[in-house]
Short mmCIF file of C-alpha atoms in Angstrom, two decimals:
data_model
loop_
_atom_site.label_atom_id
_atom_site.label_comp_id
_atom_site.label_asym_id
_atom_site.label_seq_id
_atom_site.Cartn_x
_atom_site.Cartn_y
_atom_site.Cartn_z
CA MET A 179 77.15 55.44 82.43
CA ALA A 180 73.76 56.38 83.81
CA LEU A 181 74.11 59.83 82.25
CA THR A 182 74.82 58.23 78.87
CA VAL A 183 71.79 55.95 79.07
CA VAL A 184 69.40 58.74 80.15
CA CYS A 185 70.60 61.16 77.47
CA ALA A 186 70.60 58.47 74.80
CA CYS A 187 66.96 57.77 75.63
CA GLY A 188 66.26 61.47 75.30
CA ALA A 189 67.92 61.50 71.89
CA ALA A 190 65.84 58.51 70.84
CA VAL A 191 62.68 60.40 71.79
CA LEU A 192 63.79 63.37 69.70
CA LEU A 193 64.55 61.11 66.75
CA SER A 194 61.20 59.37 67.00
CA ALA A 195 59.48 62.75 67.20
CA ALA A 196 61.24 63.69 63.99
CA ALA A 197 60.01 60.58 62.11
CA PRO A 198 58.80 61.25 58.52
CA ALA A 199 55.45 62.97 58.47
CA TRP A 200 54.39 60.98 55.41
CA ALA A 201 54.51 57.63 57.20
CA GLY A 202 50.90 57.56 58.36
CA PRO A 203 49.92 54.35 60.19
CA ALA A 204 47.73 51.82 58.43
CA GLY A 205 44.07 52.65 58.80
CA SER A 206 44.72 56.30 59.63
CA LYS A 207 42.88 59.09 57.88
CA GLU A 208 46.09 60.31 56.30
CA ARG A 209 46.86 56.85 54.93
CA ASP A 210 43.34 56.41 53.54
CA VAL A 211 43.52 59.76 51.77
CA GLN A 212 46.89 58.84 50.23
CA LEU A 213 45.54 55.53 48.91
CA VAL A 214 42.42 57.11 47.42
CA TYR A 215 44.23 60.11 45.94
CA CYS A 216 47.45 58.61 44.60
CA LEU A 217 46.05 55.28 43.33
CA ASP A 218 43.43 57.08 41.31
CA PRO A 219 44.01 55.95 37.67
CA ALA A 220 44.29 59.58 36.57
CA ARG A 221 47.28 60.12 38.87
CA LEU A 222 49.17 56.84 38.60
CA ASP A 223 51.58 58.15 35.96
CA SER A 224 52.39 61.14 38.16
CA LEU A 225 52.82 58.91 41.21
CA VAL A 226 55.26 56.63 39.38
CA ALA A 227 57.17 59.62 38.00
CA ALA A 228 57.47 61.08 41.51
CA ALA A 229 58.67 57.75 42.93
CA VAL A 230 61.26 57.38 40.14
CA ARG A 231 62.54 60.90 40.78
CA LEU A 232 62.82 60.10 44.50
CA ARG A 233 64.69 56.87 43.56
CA LEU A 234 62.05 54.71 45.17
CA LEU A 235 61.12 53.00 41.89
CA ARG A 236 63.36 52.04 39.00
CA ALA A 237 63.29 54.17 35.87
CA ASP A 238 61.73 51.40 33.75
CA SER A 239 58.60 51.27 35.94
CA THR A 240 55.24 51.77 34.22
CA THR A 241 51.59 51.96 35.21
CA GLY A 242 50.58 49.42 32.60
CA PRO A 243 50.57 45.62 32.79
CA ALA A 244 54.35 45.56 33.29
CA GLY A 245 53.88 47.26 36.65
CA VAL A 246 56.45 49.01 38.86
CA ARG A 247 59.89 47.83 39.92
CA PRO A 248 60.98 48.96 43.42
CA VAL A 249 64.64 49.89 43.80
CA GLY A 250 66.61 46.90 45.04
CA SER A 251 63.97 44.41 43.89
CA ALA A 252 64.12 42.25 40.78
CA GLY A 253 60.36 41.61 40.57
CA ARG A 254 57.50 43.73 39.32
CA LEU A 255 54.42 44.77 41.28
CA THR A 256 51.17 46.50 40.52
CA ALA A 257 50.79 49.98 41.98
CA GLN A 258 48.41 48.58 44.61
CA GLN A 259 50.87 45.82 45.55
CA TRP A 260 53.65 48.37 45.81
CA ALA A 261 51.52 50.52 48.14
CA ASP A 262 50.76 47.49 50.32
CA ARG A 263 54.25 45.96 50.45
CA HIS A 264 56.34 49.14 50.47
CA GLU A 265 54.16 51.37 52.61
CA THR A 266 56.83 53.88 53.58
CA ASP A 267 58.12 54.37 50.02
CA PHE A 268 54.59 54.70 48.66
CA ALA A 269 53.60 57.15 51.37
CA ARG A 270 56.69 59.28 50.72
CA ALA A 271 56.09 59.44 46.97
CA CYS A 272 52.38 60.13 47.44
CA SER A 273 53.05 62.84 50.02
CA ALA A 274 55.46 64.53 47.60
CA LEU A 275 52.93 64.30 44.78
CA MET A 276 50.15 65.74 46.96
CA ALA A 277 52.37 68.61 48.08
CA ALA A 278 53.44 69.39 44.52
CA SER A 279 49.93 69.26 43.06
CA SER A 280 47.96 72.45 42.85
CA ASP A 281 44.87 70.54 43.95
CA SER A 282 46.70 69.04 46.94
CA PRO A 283 44.04 67.65 49.29
CA ALA A 284 46.02 68.63 52.42
CA THR A 285 42.91 69.77 54.19
CA ALA A 286 41.20 66.48 53.38
CA ALA A 287 44.07 64.66 55.07
CA GLY A 288 43.41 66.62 58.24
CA THR A 289 46.48 68.89 57.96
CA ASP A 290 46.82 72.65 57.82
CA GLY A 291 49.00 72.59 54.72
CA GLY A 292 52.00 73.61 56.83
CA GLY A 293 54.26 70.91 55.44
CA GLY A 294 57.17 73.33 55.18
CA LEU A 295 56.90 74.29 58.83
CA SER A 296 56.62 70.63 59.80
CA ALA A 297 59.73 69.81 57.81
CA LEU A 298 61.54 72.71 59.47
CA TRP A 299 60.70 71.38 62.92
CA GLN A 300 61.78 67.90 61.89
CA GLY A 301 65.12 69.33 60.79
CA VAL A 302 65.50 71.21 64.05
CA LEU A 303 64.72 68.10 66.09
CA LEU A 304 67.12 65.95 64.08
CA SER A 305 69.88 68.55 64.44
CA ALA A 306 69.25 68.77 68.18
CA ALA A 307 69.35 64.98 68.50
CA GLY A 308 72.60 64.81 66.56
CA ALA A 309 74.16 67.55 68.69
CA LEU A 310 73.00 65.80 71.86
CA LEU A 311 74.52 62.49 70.80
CA THR A 312 77.79 64.21 69.93
CA LEU A 313 77.85 65.98 73.28
CA LEU A 314 77.11 62.69 75.04
CA GLY A 315 79.99 60.98 73.34
CA GLN A 316 82.40 63.79 74.15
CA THR A 317 81.26 64.01 77.79
CA SER A 318 81.46 60.25 78.30
CA GLU A 319 84.95 60.10 76.82
CA ARG A 320 86.14 63.06 78.92
CA VAL A 321 84.81 61.53 82.14
CA SER A 322 86.39 58.17 81.30
CA ALA A 323 89.73 59.82 80.53
CA GLU A 324 89.64 61.79 83.78
CA ARG A 325 88.93 58.65 85.82
CA ARG A 326 91.69 56.71 84.08
CA GLU A 327 94.14 59.51 84.83
CA LEU A 328 93.01 59.70 88.47
CA ARG A 329 93.42 55.92 88.82
CA ARG A 330 96.92 56.12 87.34
CA ARG A 331 97.91 58.94 89.69
CA LEU A 332 96.58 57.10 92.73
CA VAL A 333 98.60 54.01 91.94
CA ALA A 334 101.76 56.01 91.21
CA GLU A 335 101.48 58.27 94.26
CA GLU A 336 100.63 55.39 96.60
CA ALA A 337 103.75 53.57 95.42
CA ALA A 338 105.89 56.73 95.82
CA PHE A 339 104.61 57.35 99.34
CA ARG A 340 105.11 53.76 100.38
CA SER A 341 108.67 53.76 99.02
CA ALA A 342 109.57 56.99 100.83
CA ALA A 343 107.96 55.77 104.05
CA ARG A 344 109.74 52.40 103.91
CA THR A 345 113.09 54.13 103.44
CA TYR A 346 112.35 56.43 106.36
CA LEU A 347 111.36 53.57 108.67
CA THR A 348 114.50 51.61 107.80
CA ASP A 349 116.69 54.63 108.46
CA TYR A 350 114.79 55.44 111.67
CA GLU A 351 115.28 51.97 113.11
CA SER A 352 118.97 52.14 112.22
CA ASP A 353 119.73 55.72 113.29
CA PRO A 354 117.02 58.36 113.86
CA ARG A 355 119.51 61.14 113.14
CA GLY A 356 119.84 59.99 109.52
CA ALA A 357 116.11 59.47 108.90
CA GLY A 358 114.77 62.25 106.65
CA HIS A 359 111.04 62.88 107.02
CA PRO A 360 110.52 65.72 104.44
CA ALA A 361 110.33 63.26 101.51
CA VAL A 362 107.70 61.26 103.39
CA ARG A 363 105.68 64.39 104.14
CA ALA A 364 105.74 65.54 100.48
CA ALA A 365 104.69 62.11 99.15
CA ARG A 366 101.98 61.84 101.81
CA GLU A 367 100.52 65.25 100.96
CA ALA A 368 100.48 64.44 97.23
CA LEU A 369 98.65 61.14 97.81
CA ALA A 370 96.19 62.73 100.23
CA ALA A 371 95.35 65.49 97.73
CA THR A 372 94.63 62.93 95.00
CA LEU A 373 92.50 60.83 97.35
CA LEU A 374 90.36 63.87 98.07
CA ARG A 375 89.61 64.12 94.33
CA VAL A 376 88.07 60.63 94.13
CA PRO A 377 84.55 61.03 92.62
CA GLY A 378 81.24 59.82 94.00
CA PRO A 379 79.14 58.08 95.04
CA GLU A 380 79.26 59.71 98.46
CA VAL A 381 80.15 56.46 100.25
CA ARG A 382 83.27 56.16 98.09
CA ARG A 383 84.22 59.80 98.67
CA ARG A 384 83.94 59.23 102.42
CA ALA A 385 86.16 56.15 102.19
CA ALA A 386 88.78 58.08 100.23
CA ARG A 387 88.61 60.97 102.69
CA ARG A 388 89.10 58.65 105.67
CA LEU A 389 92.02 57.00 103.92
CA ALA A 390 93.64 60.38 103.21
CA GLU A 391 93.22 61.52 106.82
CA GLY A 392 94.57 58.23 108.18
CA LEU A 393 97.74 57.94 106.08
CA PRO A 394 100.62 56.91 108.37
CA LEU A 395 103.63 59.03 109.34
CA PRO A 396 102.08 62.51 109.36
CA ARG A 397 105.09 63.56 111.48
CA PRO A 398 108.55 62.12 112.33
CA LEU A 399 108.70 59.25 114.81
CA PRO A 400 110.25 60.14 118.16
CA ALA A 401 113.94 59.63 118.83
CA VAL A 402 113.61 60.57 122.52
CA ARG A 403 110.86 59.90 125.04
CA ASN A 404 110.72 61.39 128.54
CA GLY A 405 114.26 62.63 128.13
CA THR A 406 115.62 59.19 127.25
CA VAL A 407 117.01 58.31 123.84
CA LEU A 408 115.08 55.37 122.40
CA GLY A 409 117.06 52.22 121.83
CA ALA A 410 116.86 49.88 118.85
CA ASP A 411 114.09 47.73 120.30
CA ALA A 412 112.01 50.77 121.22
CA ARG A 413 112.44 52.25 117.74
CA THR A 414 111.39 48.94 116.20
CA GLY A 415 108.25 49.08 118.32
CA GLU A 416 107.55 52.66 117.19
CA ALA A 417 107.94 51.66 113.52
CA ARG A 418 105.68 48.60 113.77
CA ALA A 419 102.26 50.34 113.49
CA PRO A 420 103.25 52.61 110.54
CA GLY A 421 104.76 49.58 108.80
CA GLU A 422 101.54 47.58 109.17
CA ALA A 423 99.54 50.52 107.85
CA LEU A 424 101.81 50.71 104.81
CA ASP A 425 101.24 46.99 104.17
CA ALA A 426 97.47 47.56 104.11
CA LEU A 427 97.64 50.70 101.96
CA PRO A 428 97.74 49.15 98.43
CA GLY A 429 94.60 47.13 99.12
CA ALA A 430 92.80 50.14 100.57
CA VAL A 431 93.64 52.26 97.50
CA SER A 432 92.65 49.42 95.15
CA ASP A 433 89.28 49.10 96.89
CA LEU A 434 88.39 52.62 95.79
CA ASP A 435 88.23 51.35 92.19
CA ARG A 436 85.52 48.78 92.91
CA PRO A 437 82.40 48.78 90.67
CA PRO A 438 79.26 50.84 91.47
CA GLY A 439 77.38 47.78 92.77
CA TYR A 440 79.90 47.34 95.57
CA TRP A 441 79.44 50.94 96.72
CA SER A 442 75.65 50.66 96.60
CA LEU A 443 75.76 47.62 98.89
CA ARG A 444 78.27 49.33 101.15
CA ALA A 445 76.05 52.40 101.45
CA VAL A 446 73.14 50.19 102.55
CA ARG A 447 75.37 48.37 105.02
CA GLU A 448 76.68 51.63 106.51
CA ARG A 449 73.14 52.97 106.94
CA ASN A 450 72.15 49.82 108.82
CA THR A 451 75.31 49.50 110.94
CA PRO A 452 75.86 51.46 114.18
CA ARG A 453 78.78 53.87 114.17
CA THR A 454 82.10 52.32 115.22
CA PRO A 455 85.57 53.80 115.75
CA ASP A 456 87.47 54.44 112.53
CA THR A 457 89.65 51.45 111.62
CA THR A 458 91.12 52.87 108.43
CA PRO A 459 94.76 51.67 107.98
CA GLY A 460 97.03 54.18 109.69
CA ALA A 461 94.21 56.21 111.21
CA ALA A 462 95.67 56.02 114.70
CA VAL A 463 99.29 56.48 113.63
#
């Protein structure tokens, strides 16, 4: 999101830099020259013709008493009124007329006559801005898709691990000889690998890493201790801590999907809190 905002601002700067060169601000030297040059009675017909060709004025516009008719407007205006009320259109038509005239007063307007070069740079800037916006859209969509897929995998793999672990614990409490741990190990490794791919901020990556390292049942539970086969009550006691860790696991995985504001506050809290032993669900199992 932040990347999109920053780059969009950059594109806006490029677009503003590529604004039409003819749109001189009111009171500027360029604007004054345009008013004096193009509203000269000797050039009004040419100005109107240029504006009609650029589709800024309607074809039935005149420089006589009937006046000009801006495109999209039902009323008529004098040339002076048109210049005052439709500044951008007037400036565009006047700029085109000045550039096309052999006596173009470009130097009087304070330019070097390099209108072609200026237009080229405007085109380059507009193309760059368009390419940047396209790239932004593609990057944002790719990142969003990747995060949606990671979220889906986390939910699916957490459920698969919990199911395999629950089956193992039930079998272990009933008869350790029939409890198969390989399925638990495979599901645990898959979930841990996905947890290690959780993106930043750093405080969230650390939380995901601790959760991956603390997943319960990294190895089979014991069937014998000190040479004595464990009875049913003892096996139930052995299975209690992994079972509690499994109960807490869905909430711990869901927490990783909290909004950025939560992680910012958590980072501040962790910086201001003395180190304590890890209490991640399953960390001690």
